[in-house]
Short mmCIF file of C-alpha atoms and ligand atoms in Angstrom, two decimals:
data_model
loop_
_atom_site.label_atom_id
_atom_site.label_comp_id
_atom_site.label_asym_id
_atom_site.label_seq_id
_atom_site.Cartn_x
_atom_site.Cartn_y
_atom_site.Cartn_z
CA UNK Z 1 6.38 26.24 2.50
CA UNK Z 2 3.72 23.34 1.93
CA UNK Z 3 2.89 22.41 -2.35
CA UNK Z 4 -0.67 23.43 -2.79
CA UNK Z 5 -3.49 21.01 -4.35
CA UNK Z 6 -6.68 23.56 -4.62
CA UNK Z 7 -6.75 22.71 -8.31
CA UNK Z 8 -5.53 19.73 -10.34
CA UNK Z 9 -6.46 19.42 -13.85
CA UNK Z 10 -6.65 16.23 -16.11
CA UNK Z 11 -5.00 17.06 -19.70
CA UNK Z 12 -5.47 14.38 -22.27
CA UNK Z 13 -2.26 13.30 -23.63
CA UNK Z 14 -3.51 12.24 -26.59
CA UNK Z 15 -5.65 16.15 -27.26
CA UNK Z 16 -2.73 17.95 -29.10
CA UNK Z 17 -4.02 21.60 -28.14
CA UNK Z 18 -4.83 21.43 -24.86
CA UNK Z 19 -1.37 19.79 -24.63
CA UNK Z 20 0.13 22.62 -25.47
CA UNK Z 21 -1.44 24.99 -23.32
CA UNK Z 22 -0.98 22.57 -20.05
CA UNK Z 23 2.69 24.59 -19.05
CA UNK Z 24 0.73 28.14 -19.00
CA UNK Z 25 -2.11 27.24 -17.37
CA UNK Z 26 -2.21 28.59 -13.67
CA UNK Z 27 -3.80 25.34 -12.20
CA UNK Z 28 -1.76 23.94 -8.66
CA UNK Z 29 -1.37 20.70 -10.50
CA UNK Z 30 -1.36 19.66 -14.10
CA UNK Z 31 -2.60 15.36 -14.61
CA UNK Z 32 -1.26 14.37 -18.21
CA UNK Z 33 -3.45 11.53 -18.67
CA UNK Z 34 -2.74 8.60 -20.56
CA UNK Z 35 -5.56 6.28 -18.76
CA UNK Z 36 -9.18 6.83 -19.04
CA UNK Z 37 -9.14 9.85 -21.56
CA UNK Z 38 -7.16 8.30 -24.57
CA UNK Z 39 -8.14 5.73 -26.51
CA UNK Z 40 -6.84 2.20 -27.22
CA UNK Z 41 -5.11 3.66 -30.41
CA UNK Z 42 -3.67 6.49 -29.12
CA UNK Z 43 -1.78 5.11 -26.12
CA UNK Z 44 1.41 4.73 -27.33
CA UNK Z 45 1.51 8.21 -29.24
CA UNK Z 46 -0.24 10.12 -26.69
CA UNK Z 47 2.00 8.60 -24.19
CA UNK Z 48 5.33 10.09 -26.45
CA UNK Z 49 3.35 13.02 -26.74
CA UNK Z 50 3.03 13.40 -22.73
CA UNK Z 51 7.26 13.18 -23.16
CA UNK Z 52 7.63 15.93 -25.47
CA UNK Z 53 5.57 18.12 -23.53
CA UNK Z 54 7.31 17.82 -20.08
CA UNK Z 55 10.57 18.04 -21.98
CA UNK Z 56 10.02 21.33 -23.28
CA UNK Z 57 9.03 24.78 -22.06
CA UNK Z 58 9.02 26.43 -18.64
CA UNK Z 59 6.11 25.17 -17.12
CA UNK Z 60 4.05 27.40 -14.69
CA UNK Z 61 1.98 24.60 -12.39
CA UNK Z 62 4.18 24.24 -9.42
CA UNK Z 63 3.37 20.21 -9.41
CA UNK Z 64 3.42 17.74 -12.68
CA UNK Z 65 1.42 14.84 -12.72
CA UNK Z 66 1.46 12.00 -15.51
CA UNK Z 67 -1.88 9.20 -14.71
CA UNK Z 68 -0.69 6.40 -16.11
CA UNK Z 69 -2.71 3.24 -17.50
CA UNK Z 70 -3.25 0.46 -14.75
CA UNK Z 71 -0.51 -2.15 -14.48
CA UNK Z 72 -2.62 -4.97 -15.40
CA UNK Z 73 -2.73 -2.85 -19.19
CA UNK Z 74 -0.99 -3.28 -22.01
CA UNK Z 75 0.30 0.02 -21.62
CA UNK Z 76 0.98 0.30 -17.96
CA UNK Z 77 4.50 -1.35 -17.72
CA UNK Z 78 5.81 1.32 -20.42
CA UNK Z 79 4.00 3.99 -18.60
CA UNK Z 80 6.15 3.57 -15.57
CA UNK Z 81 9.44 2.85 -17.48
CA UNK Z 82 9.18 5.32 -19.30
CA UNK Z 83 8.42 8.15 -17.00
CA UNK Z 84 9.65 7.15 -13.59
CA UNK Z 85 12.88 8.90 -14.67
CA UNK Z 86 11.11 12.33 -15.69
CA UNK Z 87 11.10 15.39 -14.17
CA UNK Z 88 7.51 14.82 -12.51
CA UNK Z 89 6.53 15.39 -9.50
CA UNK Z 90 3.84 12.39 -9.49
CA UNK Z 91 2.94 9.43 -11.48
CA UNK Z 92 -1.11 9.24 -10.21
CA UNK Z 93 -1.98 5.14 -10.33
CA UNK Z 94 -6.00 4.96 -11.83
CA UNK Z 95 -7.55 2.47 -9.72
CA UNK Z 96 -5.70 1.45 -6.60
CA UNK Z 97 -7.10 -1.32 -4.47
CA UNK Z 98 -4.67 -2.50 -2.54
CA UNK Z 99 -1.13 -1.76 -1.07
CA UNK Z 100 0.05 -4.84 -3.63
CA UNK Z 101 -0.98 -2.41 -6.58
CA UNK Z 102 1.32 0.41 -5.77
CA UNK Z 103 4.04 -1.93 -4.40
CA UNK Z 104 4.30 -3.24 -8.03
CA UNK Z 105 4.36 -0.10 -9.11
CA UNK Z 106 7.49 1.12 -6.62
CA UNK Z 107 9.42 -2.26 -8.03
CA UNK Z 108 8.62 -1.56 -11.81
CA UNK Z 109 9.94 1.72 -11.06
CA UNK Z 110 13.33 0.50 -10.12
CA UNK Z 111 13.48 -1.04 -13.23
CA UNK Z 112 13.86 2.80 -14.70
CA UNK Z 113 17.39 4.55 -15.13
CA UNK Z 114 17.75 7.38 -12.16
CA UNK Z 115 19.31 10.30 -13.34
CA UNK Z 116 21.64 11.73 -11.30
CA UNK Z 117 20.25 14.17 -8.94
CA UNK Z 118 16.41 13.95 -9.82
CA UNK Z 119 14.05 11.93 -7.16
CA UNK Z 120 11.73 9.57 -8.30
CA UNK Z 121 8.36 10.84 -8.28
CA UNK Z 122 5.36 10.87 -5.50
CA UNK Z 123 2.31 8.36 -6.27
CA UNK Z 124 -0.59 9.97 -6.12
CA UNK Z 125 -3.58 7.04 -5.69
CA UNK Z 126 -7.07 6.86 -7.09
CA UNK Z 127 -9.22 5.80 -5.59
CA UNK Z 128 -12.14 5.19 -7.74
CA UNK Z 129 -13.57 1.37 -7.19
CA UNK Z 130 -15.37 0.16 -4.00
CA UNK Z 131 -12.90 -2.12 -2.84
CA UNK Z 132 -10.26 0.99 -2.97
CA UNK Z 133 -12.55 2.35 -0.94
CA UNK Z 134 -13.30 -0.44 1.30
CA UNK Z 135 -9.33 -1.31 1.59
CA UNK Z 136 -8.74 2.84 1.34
CA UNK Z 137 -6.83 2.73 4.99
CA UNK Z 138 -4.68 -0.33 4.57
CA UNK Z 139 -3.55 1.55 1.36
CA UNK Z 140 -2.80 4.55 3.71
CA UNK Z 141 -0.62 2.82 5.86
CA UNK Z 142 1.45 2.37 3.76
CA UNK Z 143 1.99 5.74 3.05
CA UNK Z 144 5.08 6.36 3.80
CA UNK Z 145 7.09 2.73 2.78
CA UNK Z 146 5.49 3.41 -0.79
CA UNK Z 147 5.96 7.84 -1.11
CA UNK Z 148 2.50 7.98 -1.40
CA UNK Z 149 1.34 11.25 -0.62
CA UNK Z 150 -2.04 12.03 -2.05
CA UNK Z 151 -5.53 10.49 -2.77
CA UNK Z 152 -7.95 11.13 -5.05
CA UNK Z 153 -11.51 10.00 -5.61
CA UNK Z 154 -12.27 9.00 -8.46
CA UNK Z 155 -15.56 9.19 -8.16
CA UNK Z 156 -17.29 8.85 -11.95
CA UNK Z 157 -16.27 5.39 -11.98
CA UNK Z 158 -17.04 5.18 -8.41
CA UNK Z 159 -20.61 5.54 -8.79
CA UNK Z 160 -20.52 3.27 -11.97
CA UNK Z 161 -19.52 0.76 -10.22
CA UNK Z 162 -21.33 1.32 -7.30
CA UNK Z 163 -24.66 1.53 -9.62
CA UNK Z 164 -25.53 4.78 -7.39
CA UNK Z 165 -26.32 8.38 -8.95
CA UNK Z 166 -22.88 9.94 -8.29
CA UNK Z 167 -24.09 12.91 -9.20
CA UNK Z 168 -27.47 13.93 -7.80
CA UNK Z 169 -28.62 15.07 -4.98
CA UNK Z 170 -25.70 17.13 -3.57
CA UNK Z 171 -23.84 13.68 -3.81
CA UNK Z 172 -25.83 12.04 -1.04
CA UNK Z 173 -24.39 8.99 -2.75
CA UNK Z 174 -21.51 9.36 -2.26
CA UNK Z 175 -21.01 11.37 0.72
CA UNK Z 176 -20.27 8.34 3.24
CA UNK Z 177 -17.38 7.75 1.22
CA UNK Z 178 -16.01 11.09 0.34
CA UNK Z 179 -16.01 11.62 3.96
CA UNK Z 180 -13.80 8.13 4.83
CA UNK Z 181 -11.31 9.16 2.09
CA UNK Z 182 -11.47 12.55 4.32
CA UNK Z 183 -10.50 10.84 7.18
CA UNK Z 184 -7.95 8.20 5.87
CA UNK Z 185 -6.11 10.98 4.27
CA UNK Z 186 -6.42 13.31 7.54
CA UNK Z 187 -5.22 10.01 10.02
CA UNK Z 188 -2.20 9.19 7.55
CA UNK Z 189 -1.19 12.81 6.57
CA UNK Z 190 -2.00 12.58 3.05
CA UNK Z 191 -3.58 15.06 0.92
CA UNK Z 192 -7.12 14.31 -0.80
CA UNK Z 193 -8.15 15.26 -4.03
CA UNK Z 194 -12.30 15.97 -5.06
CA UNK Z 195 -13.31 13.91 -7.80
CA UNK Z 196 -14.12 15.93 -11.17
CA UNK Z 197 -17.13 17.98 -12.01
CA UNK Z 198 -18.58 16.82 -15.68
CA UNK Z 199 -20.49 19.58 -16.69
CA UNK Z 200 -17.79 21.71 -17.40
CA UNK Z 201 -19.83 25.20 -18.77
CA UNK Z 202 -22.19 25.02 -15.87
CA UNK Z 203 -19.99 27.01 -13.60
CA UNK Z 204 -22.41 27.86 -11.17
CA UNK Z 205 -22.95 24.05 -10.70
CA UNK Z 206 -19.11 23.88 -10.23
CA UNK Z 207 -18.70 26.29 -7.73
CA UNK Z 208 -21.72 24.31 -5.68
CA UNK Z 209 -19.22 21.28 -5.26
CA UNK Z 210 -16.43 22.59 -4.83
CA UNK Z 211 -17.17 24.16 -1.74
CA UNK Z 212 -19.41 21.38 -0.56
CA UNK Z 213 -15.75 19.42 -1.18
CA UNK Z 214 -14.22 22.05 0.67
CA UNK Z 215 -16.94 22.04 3.54
CA UNK Z 216 -16.07 17.70 3.67
CA UNK Z 217 -12.67 18.70 3.81
CA UNK Z 218 -10.75 17.75 0.57
CA UNK Z 219 -7.37 20.23 -0.15
CA UNK Z 220 -8.84 20.53 -3.52
CA UNK Z 221 -10.83 19.63 -6.68
CA UNK Z 222 -9.09 17.40 -9.38
CA UNK Z 223 -10.52 19.22 -12.32
CA UNK Z 224 -11.49 18.62 -16.63
CA UNK Z 225 -11.44 21.94 -18.22
CA UNK Z 226 -9.61 25.63 -17.71
CA UNK Z 227 -12.55 27.59 -17.06
CA UNK Z 228 -12.48 25.27 -13.57
CA UNK Z 229 -8.89 26.46 -12.05
CA UNK Z 230 -9.97 29.95 -10.91
CA UNK Z 231 -13.39 28.69 -9.06
CA UNK Z 232 -11.16 26.13 -7.76
CA UNK Z 233 -8.08 27.82 -6.84
CA UNK Z 234 -10.59 30.30 -5.03
CA UNK Z 235 -13.05 28.09 -3.02
CA UNK Z 236 -10.29 25.87 -1.92
CA UNK Z 237 -8.20 29.07 -1.11
CA UNK Z 238 -7.78 30.70 1.49
CA UNK Z 239 -9.75 33.77 0.68
CA UNK Z 240 -8.90 37.43 1.82
CA UNK Z 241 -11.27 36.94 4.85
CA UNK Z 242 -9.72 33.81 6.14
CA UNK Z 243 -6.22 35.29 6.09
CA UNK Z 244 -7.16 38.41 7.62
CA UNK Z 245 -8.43 36.22 9.97
CA UNK Z 246 -5.65 34.00 10.60
CA UNK Z 247 -3.37 37.16 10.87
CA UNK Z 248 -5.41 38.66 13.77
CA UNK Z 249 -4.92 35.62 15.61
CA UNK Z 250 -1.43 35.55 14.80
CA UNK Z 251 -1.25 39.53 16.09
CA UNK Z 252 -3.70 38.37 19.17
CA UNK Z 253 -1.18 35.79 20.33
CA UNK Z 254 1.56 37.58 19.86
CA UNK Z 255 0.18 40.64 22.65
CA UNK Z 256 1.71 41.15 25.36
CA UNK Z 257 -1.21 40.49 27.66
CA UNK Z 258 -1.56 37.55 26.23
CA UNK Z 259 1.42 35.46 25.81
CA UNK Z 260 1.70 31.93 27.43
CA UNK Z 261 -1.90 32.33 27.64
CA UNK Z 262 -3.87 28.91 26.18
CA UNK Z 263 -7.05 30.64 25.10
CA UNK Z 264 -8.07 34.48 24.74
CA UNK Z 265 -11.49 35.99 23.89
CA UNK Z 266 -11.06 37.72 20.70
CA UNK Z 267 -14.03 40.21 19.89
CA UNK Z 268 -16.52 38.10 21.45
CA UNK Z 269 -15.02 34.41 19.90
CA UNK Z 270 -13.22 31.93 22.09
CA UNK Z 271 -9.53 31.18 20.47
CA UNK Z 272 -7.39 29.16 21.72
CA UNK Z 273 -3.64 27.77 20.63
CA UNK Z 274 -5.17 25.04 18.39
CA UNK Z 275 -6.68 28.47 16.30
CA UNK Z 276 -3.39 29.99 16.37
CA UNK Z 277 -1.86 26.95 15.01
CA UNK Z 278 -4.31 26.26 12.04
CA UNK Z 279 -3.76 30.30 11.35
CA UNK Z 280 0.11 29.38 10.59
CA UNK Z 281 -0.83 26.67 8.86
CA UNK Z 282 -2.43 29.06 6.56
CA UNK Z 283 -0.42 31.77 6.44
CA UNK Z 284 2.15 29.16 5.82
CA UNK Z 285 0.76 28.24 2.64
CA UNK Z 286 0.53 31.37 0.91
CA UNK Z 287 3.12 31.29 -1.36
CA UNK Z 288 5.04 34.72 -1.66
CA UNK Z 289 4.12 35.36 -5.67
CA UNK Z 290 1.74 33.32 -7.41
CA UNK Z 291 1.42 32.32 -10.39
CA UNK Z 292 -0.83 35.15 -12.75
CA UNK Z 293 -3.70 32.04 -13.59
CA UNK Z 294 -4.60 32.29 -17.70
CA UNK Z 295 -8.33 31.99 -18.35
CA UNK Z 296 -10.03 29.58 -20.87
CA UNK Z 297 -13.00 30.62 -21.52
CA UNK Z 298 -15.64 27.40 -22.23
CA UNK Z 299 -16.40 27.74 -26.07
CA UNK Z 300 -20.48 26.89 -26.22
CA UNK Z 301 -21.64 22.90 -27.20
CA UNK Z 302 -20.67 22.48 -31.21
CA UNK Z 303 -19.21 25.50 -31.89
CA UNK Z 304 -16.01 25.13 -32.54
CA UNK Z 305 -13.95 27.87 -34.24
CA UNK Z 306 -11.86 25.46 -36.58
N1 COA F 1 -6.28 20.83 -20.46
C1 COA F 1 -6.21 22.06 -21.38
N2 COA F 1 -7.19 22.19 -22.54
C2 COA F 1 -8.16 22.17 -22.27
C3 COA F 1 -8.66 21.54 -21.69
C4 COA F 1 -8.26 21.00 -20.68
N3 COA F 1 -8.63 19.33 -20.11
N4 COA F 1 -9.97 20.91 -21.58
C5 COA F 1 -10.38 21.79 -23.24
N5 COA F 1 -9.38 23.07 -23.42
C6 COA F 1 -9.36 22.90 -24.09
C7 COA F 1 -9.52 23.33 -25.65
O1 COA F 1 -8.36 22.66 -26.26
C8 COA F 1 -9.96 24.49 -26.26
O2 COA F 1 -8.97 25.17 -26.77
P1 COA F 1 -8.76 26.06 -28.22
O3 COA F 1 -9.33 26.92 -28.24
O4 COA F 1 -7.30 26.06 -28.95
O5 COA F 1 -9.34 24.93 -28.73
C9 COA F 1 -10.01 25.74 -25.43
O6 COA F 1 -9.99 24.86 -23.74
C10 COA F 1 -11.71 25.54 -24.93
O7 COA F 1 -12.24 24.24 -24.65
P2 COA F 1 -14.06 24.09 -25.16
O8 COA F 1 -14.24 24.22 -26.55
O9 COA F 1 -14.56 24.74 -24.08
O10 COA F 1 -13.62 22.41 -25.07
P3 COA F 1 -13.32 21.03 -25.88
O11 COA F 1 -14.75 20.60 -26.35
O12 COA F 1 -12.63 21.18 -26.53
O13 COA F 1 -12.90 19.99 -24.83
C11 COA F 1 -13.49 18.15 -23.19
C12 COA F 1 -13.69 19.51 -23.89
C13 COA F 1 -14.36 17.92 -22.15
C14 COA F 1 -13.29 16.90 -24.64
C15 COA F 1 -11.79 18.12 -22.45
O14 COA F 1 -12.24 19.41 -21.39
C16 COA F 1 -11.47 17.28 -22.19
O15 COA F 1 -11.02 16.56 -22.63
N6 COA F 1 -10.85 17.65 -20.53
C17 COA F 1 -10.45 16.28 -19.94
C18 COA F 1 -10.63 14.93 -20.15
C19 COA F 1 -10.07 14.18 -19.46
O16 COA F 1 -8.87 14.13 -18.64
N7 COA F 1 -11.18 13.42 -18.76
C20 COA F 1 -10.51 12.06 -18.14
C21 COA F 1 -9.86 12.86 -16.34
S1 COA F 1 -11.62 12.56 -15.23
MG1 MG F 2 -11.05 6.54 -13.62
#
């Protein structure tokens, strides 16, 4: 069974209300954030709050991750030491520009006590700087050695560093870089997640961008608000039409008359064995029982309840 990453929600570990909801939201992955969403004065308390949240309650998200601060910051090493032994699926490393940066994180991880029976978290690398984009192939080449499983494009930082318009015109200014990440991820067997959509009260805009991400080949999208979870899960699917089509392909290749054939005619469409493989991967990705999503509507700005 493949663990899907259609939706990966950032939750600032310094926001008690958001953190309290994190365990019950229906995202495929929750990323507790200690980095950009947390101000310097809140770093230590946010780390403690993240550790408490990870230790409490039944989590509905299949994957739990924490985004740490860079090792070059005053908090990065402490983050890694505190989290490397937690029941955690991944450490998300910000602004990765080389395999060496990930190797350094791994080295710090070896200094943390390993709880018997627990494995070390995987690394998910955020690629969000020009050098990160340039070096992403070198980073991916070392994926096995480093326990790197996932690339995430950080579109806000990338657009800022490139001084380009990362949001306008269908993200035209970022398209080369987004495709490069997908190309590298597919070449080295990594998952790859698209960047966040900032206007969380514009679900039409979110849908357009997420659909573009899926067309480009991303496995899912990183999110900033719970209202984005349901649309992301739907868009990165598979949807009912795709499931039906995949089942029809498996059925057709199973027919006696088609046994041993490399290519068949299915209702006027050429279907090859590569489509059969694709269909099987799609069907294998569907869990037997999906977690029920919790809906959190967007509140209109400025109208806080309390
Ligand atoms: N995770 C969990 N819960 C969240 C959430 C998130 N990312 N974003 C909002 N919520 C909760 C709120 O706490 C609120 O709960 P409440 O009703 O108990 O107060 C509810 O969802 C509705 O939120 P809303 O009022 O629409 O938004 P907000 O003003 O509270 O928050 C942001 C807006 C942008 C500040 C918030 O969504 C956020 O911090 N997102 C993540 C930012 C981040 O991690 N950035 C770094 C990566 S790019
Ligand atoms: Mg960033």
